[in-house]
């Protein structure tokens, strides 16, 4: 399992010790690796090798030697434990590891609510009692705004304690996963709440105005659904389709800002284009998220 706290990623691998080993009195143990980058598959592979070393030698010394070799040379080799090469784990693979098609299959047209929330840098809270389901679902969501390639917004496993919540609240927008159902009552933590087991997305009262849906959102939603339901298209192709659509929106927004003084959009300038109310509202909040709005 993995998570993020205070801008540091942590990766935890827990194993059961099978007899006989050098660890005669140990039944289970966990290895925790902290890192600055998001790459669950890379650290899971490294952890597996370190776990096998610990089981064989019963001492953390060999583990540390292997870990330092990875840090300094990017490789860790051992005859019985397999080899590990950092260059085998491209960060783009980690970004594309989840399935956008599964998200769309579960939420259909309502996926556009998640897309809009991410575009506007809103706070998304996801609840599921199973940590595995939380990790699998939440890690996909940043891919809906591929142009940012920003997985630092992801906090896939958060507890309802003050220390973790204080850290979370420092982020202007985020995707946060909780196994505790009590989070549904914490409206101070979210703009959009996803009840994953029941496939229900709720927009909080304080975010309703910014998240008002109109024809533009419906068109984007239909576009996402059509792309995801195309059996010929892979997950990465669906992400590319959404990214192309996003670039169109951002190009239009940049063109609007170029007409304004200091290339910063104002509400008055938007009103001159006579957009439908929901579109104008979306572009206004998107300009704020993209730092193209004159305050």
mmCIF file of C-alpha atoms in Angstrom:
data_model
loop_
_atom_site.group_PDB
_atom_site.id
_atom_site.type_symbol
_atom_site.label_atom_id
_atom_site.label_comp_id
_atom_site.label_asym_id
_atom_site.label_seq_id
_atom_site.Cartn_x
_atom_site.Cartn_y
_atom_site.Cartn_z
ATOM 1 C CA UNK A 1 0.000 0.000 0.000
ATOM 2 C CA UNK A 2 1.081 3.605 -0.468
ATOM 3 C CA UNK A 3 0.195 7.136 0.561
ATOM 4 C CA UNK A 4 1.504 10.664 0.897
ATOM 5 C CA UNK A 5 2.155 12.763 3.986
ATOM 6 C CA UNK A 6 3.984 16.098 4.272
ATOM 7 C CA UNK A 7 5.002 15.965 0.589
ATOM 8 C CA UNK A 8 6.685 12.583 1.070
ATOM 9 C CA UNK A 9 5.443 9.336 -0.455
ATOM 10 C CA UNK A 10 5.521 6.198 1.671
ATOM 11 C CA UNK A 11 5.307 2.635 0.384
ATOM 12 C CA UNK A 12 4.535 -0.201 2.799
ATOM 13 C CA UNK A 13 5.029 -3.886 2.033
ATOM 14 C CA UNK A 14 3.932 -6.439 4.626
ATOM 15 C CA UNK A 15 4.882 -10.120 4.394
ATOM 16 C CA UNK A 16 4.221 -13.278 6.340
ATOM 17 C CA UNK A 17 7.305 -15.255 7.356
ATOM 18 C CA UNK A 18 7.136 -18.932 6.425
ATOM 19 C CA UNK A 19 9.212 -21.380 8.483
ATOM 20 C CA UNK A 20 12.067 -22.166 8.573
ATOM 21 C CA UNK A 21 14.004 -18.885 8.228
ATOM 22 C CA UNK A 22 16.602 -16.834 10.053
ATOM 23 C CA UNK A 23 13.674 -14.969 11.637
ATOM 24 C CA UNK A 24 12.690 -17.716 14.070
ATOM 25 C CA UNK A 25 10.425 -15.572 16.292
ATOM 26 C CA UNK A 26 8.865 -13.343 13.611
ATOM 27 C CA UNK A 27 5.515 -14.144 11.979
ATOM 28 C CA UNK A 28 5.050 -10.940 9.933
ATOM 29 C CA UNK A 29 7.011 -7.776 9.218
ATOM 30 C CA UNK A 30 6.620 -4.608 7.159
ATOM 31 C CA UNK A 31 9.116 -2.612 5.143
ATOM 32 C CA UNK A 32 8.419 1.100 4.704
ATOM 33 C CA UNK A 33 10.220 3.062 1.986
ATOM 34 C CA UNK A 34 9.838 6.833 1.840
ATOM 35 C CA UNK A 35 10.517 8.703 -1.388
ATOM 36 C CA UNK A 36 9.899 11.967 -3.195
ATOM 37 C CA UNK A 37 8.400 10.362 -6.308
ATOM 38 C CA UNK A 38 5.114 8.595 -7.061
ATOM 39 C CA UNK A 39 5.858 5.139 -8.443
ATOM 40 C CA UNK A 40 4.076 2.304 -6.575
ATOM 41 C CA UNK A 41 5.238 -0.448 -8.935
ATOM 42 C CA UNK A 42 8.897 0.558 -8.629
ATOM 43 C CA UNK A 43 8.852 0.547 -4.840
ATOM 44 C CA UNK A 44 6.776 -2.640 -4.645
ATOM 45 C CA UNK A 45 9.414 -4.442 -6.746
ATOM 46 C CA UNK A 46 12.283 -3.068 -4.655
ATOM 47 C CA UNK A 47 10.459 -3.934 -1.413
ATOM 48 C CA UNK A 48 9.946 -7.536 -2.534
ATOM 49 C CA UNK A 49 13.709 -7.952 -3.021
ATOM 50 C CA UNK A 50 14.477 -6.303 0.328
ATOM 51 C CA UNK A 51 11.894 -8.513 2.078
ATOM 52 C CA UNK A 52 13.461 -11.683 0.663
ATOM 53 C CA UNK A 53 16.901 -10.491 1.827
ATOM 54 C CA UNK A 54 15.602 -9.861 5.337
ATOM 55 C CA UNK A 55 13.928 -13.282 5.498
ATOM 56 C CA UNK A 56 17.144 -14.987 4.328
ATOM 57 C CA UNK A 57 19.662 -13.143 6.515
ATOM 58 C CA UNK A 58 17.492 -12.079 9.454
ATOM 59 C CA UNK A 59 19.377 -8.797 9.579
ATOM 60 C CA UNK A 60 18.640 -5.334 8.176
ATOM 61 C CA UNK A 61 22.309 -4.858 7.172
ATOM 62 C CA UNK A 62 22.019 -6.704 3.820
ATOM 63 C CA UNK A 63 18.798 -4.810 3.098
ATOM 64 C CA UNK A 64 20.498 -1.478 3.691
ATOM 65 C CA UNK A 65 23.432 -2.459 1.475
ATOM 66 C CA UNK A 66 21.028 -3.265 -1.368
ATOM 67 C CA UNK A 67 19.034 -0.070 -0.783
ATOM 68 C CA UNK A 68 22.201 2.079 -0.868
ATOM 69 C CA UNK A 69 23.305 0.348 -4.088
ATOM 70 C CA UNK A 70 19.972 1.288 -5.664
ATOM 71 C CA UNK A 71 20.363 4.889 -4.477
ATOM 72 C CA UNK A 72 23.903 5.226 -5.813
ATOM 73 C CA UNK A 73 23.911 2.984 -8.907
ATOM 74 C CA UNK A 74 20.226 2.533 -9.788
ATOM 75 C CA UNK A 75 20.557 -1.250 -9.683
ATOM 76 C CA UNK A 76 20.338 -4.059 -7.173
ATOM 77 C CA UNK A 77 21.314 -7.598 -8.115
ATOM 78 C CA UNK A 78 21.340 -10.843 -6.236
ATOM 79 C CA UNK A 79 21.303 -14.390 -7.568
ATOM 80 C CA UNK A 80 18.357 -15.777 -5.643
ATOM 81 C CA UNK A 81 16.439 -12.508 -5.181
ATOM 82 C CA UNK A 82 16.300 -11.308 -8.775
ATOM 83 C CA UNK A 83 17.501 -7.954 -10.049
ATOM 84 C CA UNK A 84 16.054 -4.475 -9.826
ATOM 85 C CA UNK A 85 16.781 -1.657 -12.280
ATOM 86 C CA UNK A 86 15.431 1.844 -11.622
ATOM 87 C CA UNK A 87 15.380 2.601 -15.361
ATOM 88 C CA UNK A 88 12.769 -0.150 -15.847
ATOM 89 C CA UNK A 89 10.234 1.985 -13.957
ATOM 90 C CA UNK A 90 9.405 5.045 -16.040
ATOM 91 C CA UNK A 91 7.188 7.495 -14.147
ATOM 92 C CA UNK A 92 4.812 7.687 -17.135
ATOM 93 C CA UNK A 93 4.058 3.982 -16.634
ATOM 94 C CA UNK A 94 3.107 4.748 -13.029
ATOM 95 C CA UNK A 95 0.837 7.584 -14.205
ATOM 96 C CA UNK A 96 -0.854 5.295 -16.735
ATOM 97 C CA UNK A 97 -1.097 2.189 -14.517
ATOM 98 C CA UNK A 98 -4.751 2.642 -13.518
ATOM 99 C CA UNK A 99 -7.807 2.274 -15.741
ATOM 100 C CA UNK A 100 -9.738 5.371 -16.791
ATOM 101 C CA UNK A 101 -12.086 3.044 -18.658
ATOM 102 C CA UNK A 102 -13.034 1.388 -15.354
ATOM 103 C CA UNK A 103 -13.818 4.796 -13.809
ATOM 104 C CA UNK A 104 -16.055 5.725 -16.766
ATOM 105 C CA UNK A 105 -17.648 2.278 -16.735
ATOM 106 C CA UNK A 106 -18.619 2.855 -13.087
ATOM 107 C CA UNK A 107 -19.759 6.488 -13.271
ATOM 108 C CA UNK A 108 -20.716 7.050 -16.926
ATOM 109 C CA UNK A 109 -21.656 10.647 -17.734
ATOM 110 C CA UNK A 110 -21.039 11.662 -14.123
ATOM 111 C CA UNK A 111 -17.310 11.220 -14.779
ATOM 112 C CA UNK A 112 -17.497 14.808 -16.062
ATOM 113 C CA UNK A 113 -18.113 15.937 -12.457
ATOM 114 C CA UNK A 114 -14.750 14.445 -11.488
ATOM 115 C CA UNK A 115 -13.134 15.963 -14.592
ATOM 116 C CA UNK A 116 -14.579 19.410 -13.813
ATOM 117 C CA UNK A 117 -13.520 19.213 -10.156
ATOM 118 C CA UNK A 118 -9.965 18.331 -11.195
ATOM 119 C CA UNK A 119 -9.834 21.072 -13.841
ATOM 120 C CA UNK A 120 -10.966 23.628 -11.238
ATOM 121 C CA UNK A 121 -8.523 22.263 -8.606
ATOM 122 C CA UNK A 122 -11.327 21.353 -6.214
ATOM 123 C CA UNK A 123 -11.117 19.007 -3.205
ATOM 124 C CA UNK A 124 -12.264 15.452 -3.987
ATOM 125 C CA UNK A 125 -12.809 12.950 -1.165
ATOM 126 C CA UNK A 126 -13.294 9.267 -1.996
ATOM 127 C CA UNK A 127 -14.590 6.681 0.461
ATOM 128 C CA UNK A 128 -14.301 2.910 0.244
ATOM 129 C CA UNK A 129 -13.909 0.469 3.179
ATOM 130 C CA UNK A 130 -11.227 -1.493 1.288
ATOM 131 C CA UNK A 131 -7.823 0.183 1.000
ATOM 132 C CA UNK A 132 -7.021 -1.733 -2.232
ATOM 133 C CA UNK A 133 -10.098 -0.313 -3.975
ATOM 134 C CA UNK A 134 -9.228 3.196 -2.785
ATOM 135 C CA UNK A 135 -5.665 3.008 -4.100
ATOM 136 C CA UNK A 136 -6.757 1.577 -7.430
ATOM 137 C CA UNK A 137 -9.459 4.210 -8.023
ATOM 138 C CA UNK A 138 -7.810 7.371 -6.702
ATOM 139 C CA UNK A 139 -4.493 6.921 -8.510
ATOM 140 C CA UNK A 140 -6.288 7.115 -11.880
ATOM 141 C CA UNK A 141 -8.011 10.463 -11.323
ATOM 142 C CA UNK A 142 -5.045 12.839 -11.908
ATOM 143 C CA UNK A 143 -4.805 11.358 -15.424
ATOM 144 C CA UNK A 144 -8.080 13.141 -16.286
ATOM 145 C CA UNK A 145 -6.036 16.361 -16.230
ATOM 146 C CA UNK A 146 -3.014 14.914 -18.014
ATOM 147 C CA UNK A 147 -1.715 18.350 -19.083
ATOM 148 C CA UNK A 148 -0.650 18.980 -15.470
ATOM 149 C CA UNK A 149 0.948 15.537 -14.857
ATOM 150 C CA UNK A 150 0.556 16.351 -11.188
ATOM 151 C CA UNK A 151 0.229 13.365 -8.860
ATOM 152 C CA UNK A 152 1.200 15.470 -5.835
ATOM 153 C CA UNK A 153 -2.551 16.202 -5.473
ATOM 154 C CA UNK A 154 -3.090 12.508 -4.656
ATOM 155 C CA UNK A 155 -3.474 11.486 -0.998
ATOM 156 C CA UNK A 156 -4.902 7.984 -1.468
ATOM 157 C CA UNK A 157 -5.005 6.889 2.176
ATOM 158 C CA UNK A 158 -5.822 9.472 4.848
ATOM 159 C CA UNK A 159 -7.005 8.935 8.425
ATOM 160 C CA UNK A 160 -9.437 11.200 10.224
ATOM 161 C CA UNK A 161 -6.866 12.495 12.682
ATOM 162 C CA UNK A 162 -5.809 16.108 13.150
ATOM 163 C CA UNK A 163 -2.180 15.626 12.070
ATOM 164 C CA UNK A 164 -3.065 14.148 8.680
ATOM 165 C CA UNK A 165 -6.030 16.462 8.095
ATOM 166 C CA UNK A 166 -3.964 19.566 8.898
ATOM 167 C CA UNK A 167 -1.415 18.444 6.304
ATOM 168 C CA UNK A 168 -4.172 17.749 3.767
ATOM 169 C CA UNK A 169 -5.776 21.157 4.279
ATOM 170 C CA UNK A 170 -2.550 22.880 3.220
ATOM 171 C CA UNK A 171 -3.253 21.719 -0.351
ATOM 172 C CA UNK A 172 -5.526 23.993 -2.431
ATOM 173 C CA UNK A 173 -6.999 21.030 -4.335
ATOM 174 C CA UNK A 174 -6.600 17.311 -3.764
ATOM 175 C CA UNK A 175 -7.860 13.764 -4.189
ATOM 176 C CA UNK A 176 -8.063 12.132 -0.759
ATOM 177 C CA UNK A 177 -9.048 8.548 0.018
ATOM 178 C CA UNK A 178 -10.609 7.444 3.319
ATOM 179 C CA UNK A 179 -11.690 4.022 4.588
ATOM 180 C CA UNK A 180 -13.615 5.616 7.494
ATOM 181 C CA UNK A 181 -17.297 6.202 6.485
ATOM 182 C CA UNK A 182 -17.444 9.065 9.004
ATOM 183 C CA UNK A 183 -15.707 11.243 6.371
ATOM 184 C CA UNK A 184 -19.085 11.678 4.636
ATOM 185 C CA UNK A 185 -20.065 13.983 7.512
ATOM 186 C CA UNK A 186 -16.939 16.117 7.145
ATOM 187 C CA UNK A 187 -18.183 18.584 4.516
ATOM 188 C CA UNK A 188 -15.326 20.925 5.526
ATOM 189 C CA UNK A 189 -12.953 18.488 3.769
ATOM 190 C CA UNK A 190 -14.513 18.212 0.313
ATOM 191 C CA UNK A 191 -16.117 19.960 -2.629
ATOM 192 C CA UNK A 192 -16.947 16.634 -4.285
ATOM 193 C CA UNK A 193 -17.631 13.426 -2.346
ATOM 194 C CA UNK A 194 -17.370 10.015 -4.020
ATOM 195 C CA UNK A 195 -19.124 7.086 -2.339
ATOM 196 C CA UNK A 196 -17.247 4.380 -4.231
ATOM 197 C CA UNK A 197 -19.152 1.240 -3.083
ATOM 198 C CA UNK A 198 -22.508 2.803 -4.081
ATOM 199 C CA UNK A 199 -21.171 4.678 -7.161
ATOM 200 C CA UNK A 200 -22.597 8.006 -5.959
ATOM 201 C CA UNK A 201 -20.929 11.388 -6.566
ATOM 202 C CA UNK A 202 -22.140 14.347 -4.483
ATOM 203 C CA UNK A 203 -21.204 18.005 -4.981
ATOM 204 C CA UNK A 204 -21.115 19.897 -1.689
ATOM 205 C CA UNK A 205 -23.264 22.975 -1.142
ATOM 206 C CA UNK A 206 -20.304 25.364 -1.090
ATOM 207 C CA UNK A 207 -19.028 24.121 -4.482
ATOM 208 C CA UNK A 208 -22.375 23.971 -6.325
ATOM 209 C CA UNK A 209 -21.993 27.421 -7.906
ATOM 210 C CA UNK A 210 -18.511 26.741 -9.340
ATOM 211 C CA UNK A 211 -19.545 23.222 -10.408
ATOM 212 C CA UNK A 212 -22.761 24.198 -12.218
ATOM 213 C CA UNK A 213 -23.161 21.899 -15.221
ATOM 214 C CA UNK A 214 -24.276 23.074 -18.664
ATOM 215 C CA UNK A 215 -24.170 22.039 -22.322
ATOM 216 C CA UNK A 216 -20.366 22.287 -22.459
ATOM 217 C CA UNK A 217 -20.060 19.799 -19.589
ATOM 218 C CA UNK A 218 -22.586 17.451 -21.179
ATOM 219 C CA UNK A 219 -20.624 17.535 -24.455
ATOM 220 C CA UNK A 220 -17.364 16.800 -22.630
ATOM 221 C CA UNK A 221 -19.064 14.022 -20.633
ATOM 222 C CA UNK A 222 -20.433 12.387 -23.790
ATOM 223 C CA UNK A 223 -17.016 12.686 -25.432
ATOM 224 C CA UNK A 224 -15.318 10.960 -22.464
ATOM 225 C CA UNK A 225 -17.932 8.178 -22.374
ATOM 226 C CA UNK A 226 -17.734 7.544 -26.148
ATOM 227 C CA UNK A 227 -13.945 7.336 -26.049
ATOM 228 C CA UNK A 228 -13.918 5.038 -22.980
ATOM 229 C CA UNK A 229 -16.614 2.726 -24.365
ATOM 230 C CA UNK A 230 -14.722 2.203 -27.630
ATOM 231 C CA UNK A 231 -13.399 -1.352 -27.265
ATOM 232 C CA UNK A 232 -10.615 -0.584 -29.768
ATOM 233 C CA UNK A 233 -9.143 2.180 -27.595
ATOM 234 C CA UNK A 234 -6.679 1.485 -24.773
ATOM 235 C CA UNK A 235 -6.671 3.364 -21.477
ATOM 236 C CA UNK A 236 -3.721 5.487 -22.585
ATOM 237 C CA UNK A 237 -5.548 6.392 -25.822
ATOM 238 C CA UNK A 238 -8.614 7.440 -23.806
ATOM 239 C CA UNK A 239 -6.393 9.641 -21.618
ATOM 240 C CA UNK A 240 -4.889 11.142 -24.790
ATOM 241 C CA UNK A 241 -8.383 11.834 -26.186
ATOM 242 C CA UNK A 242 -9.386 13.628 -22.984
ATOM 243 C CA UNK A 243 -6.086 15.522 -23.005
ATOM 244 C CA UNK A 244 -6.679 16.737 -26.579
ATOM 245 C CA UNK A 245 -10.169 17.934 -25.597
ATOM 246 C CA UNK A 246 -8.668 19.697 -22.547
ATOM 247 C CA UNK A 247 -6.049 21.404 -24.714
ATOM 248 C CA UNK A 248 -8.847 22.759 -26.952
ATOM 249 C CA UNK A 249 -10.528 24.306 -23.898
ATOM 250 C CA UNK A 250 -7.253 25.752 -22.585
ATOM 251 C CA UNK A 251 -6.306 27.116 -26.030
ATOM 252 C CA UNK A 252 -9.646 28.927 -26.200
ATOM 253 C CA UNK A 253 -9.104 30.230 -22.669
ATOM 254 C CA UNK A 254 -5.620 31.492 -23.603
ATOM 255 C CA UNK A 255 -7.080 33.228 -26.663
ATOM 256 C CA UNK A 256 -9.616 34.970 -24.424
ATOM 257 C CA UNK A 257 -6.891 36.044 -21.993
ATOM 258 C CA UNK A 258 -4.714 37.344 -24.865
ATOM 259 C CA UNK A 259 -7.465 39.858 -25.685
ATOM 260 C CA UNK A 260 -7.257 41.299 -22.149
ATOM 261 C CA UNK A 261 -4.777 43.649 -20.534
ATOM 262 C CA UNK A 262 -1.808 41.795 -18.946
ATOM 263 C CA UNK A 263 -3.283 38.629 -20.512
ATOM 264 C CA UNK A 264 -5.523 38.259 -17.466
ATOM 265 C CA UNK A 265 -9.233 37.515 -17.916
ATOM 266 C CA UNK A 266 -11.934 39.492 -16.142
ATOM 267 C CA UNK A 267 -15.599 38.589 -15.695
ATOM 268 C CA UNK A 268 -16.547 41.666 -17.762
ATOM 269 C CA UNK A 269 -14.391 40.447 -20.668
ATOM 270 C CA UNK A 270 -16.056 37.017 -20.495
ATOM 271 C CA UNK A 271 -19.532 38.557 -20.490
ATOM 272 C CA UNK A 272 -18.800 40.327 -23.785
ATOM 273 C CA UNK A 273 -18.686 36.932 -25.525
ATOM 274 C CA UNK A 274 -22.261 36.059 -24.451
ATOM 275 C CA UNK A 275 -21.455 32.467 -23.489
ATOM 276 C CA UNK A 276 -24.241 30.373 -21.938
ATOM 277 C CA UNK A 277 -24.239 31.030 -18.142
ATOM 278 C CA UNK A 278 -22.791 27.623 -17.177
ATOM 279 C CA UNK A 279 -19.992 27.933 -19.771
ATOM 280 C CA UNK A 280 -19.135 31.466 -18.648
ATOM 281 C CA UNK A 281 -19.105 30.275 -15.039
ATOM 282 C CA UNK A 282 -16.830 27.327 -15.877
ATOM 283 C CA UNK A 283 -14.379 29.470 -17.882
ATOM 284 C CA UNK A 284 -14.259 32.043 -15.077
ATOM 285 C CA UNK A 285 -13.362 29.426 -12.452
ATOM 286 C CA UNK A 286 -10.995 27.646 -14.852
ATOM 287 C CA UNK A 287 -9.177 30.937 -15.487
ATOM 288 C CA UNK A 288 -8.746 31.231 -11.714
ATOM 289 C CA UNK A 289 -7.398 27.652 -11.490
ATOM 290 C CA UNK A 290 -4.979 28.285 -14.377
ATOM 291 C CA UNK A 291 -3.911 31.642 -12.898
ATOM 292 C CA UNK A 292 -5.275 33.552 -15.879
ATOM 293 C CA UNK A 293 -7.773 35.586 -13.870
ATOM 294 C CA UNK A 294 -7.280 39.185 -12.858
ATOM 295 C CA UNK A 295 -8.118 39.377 -9.182
#
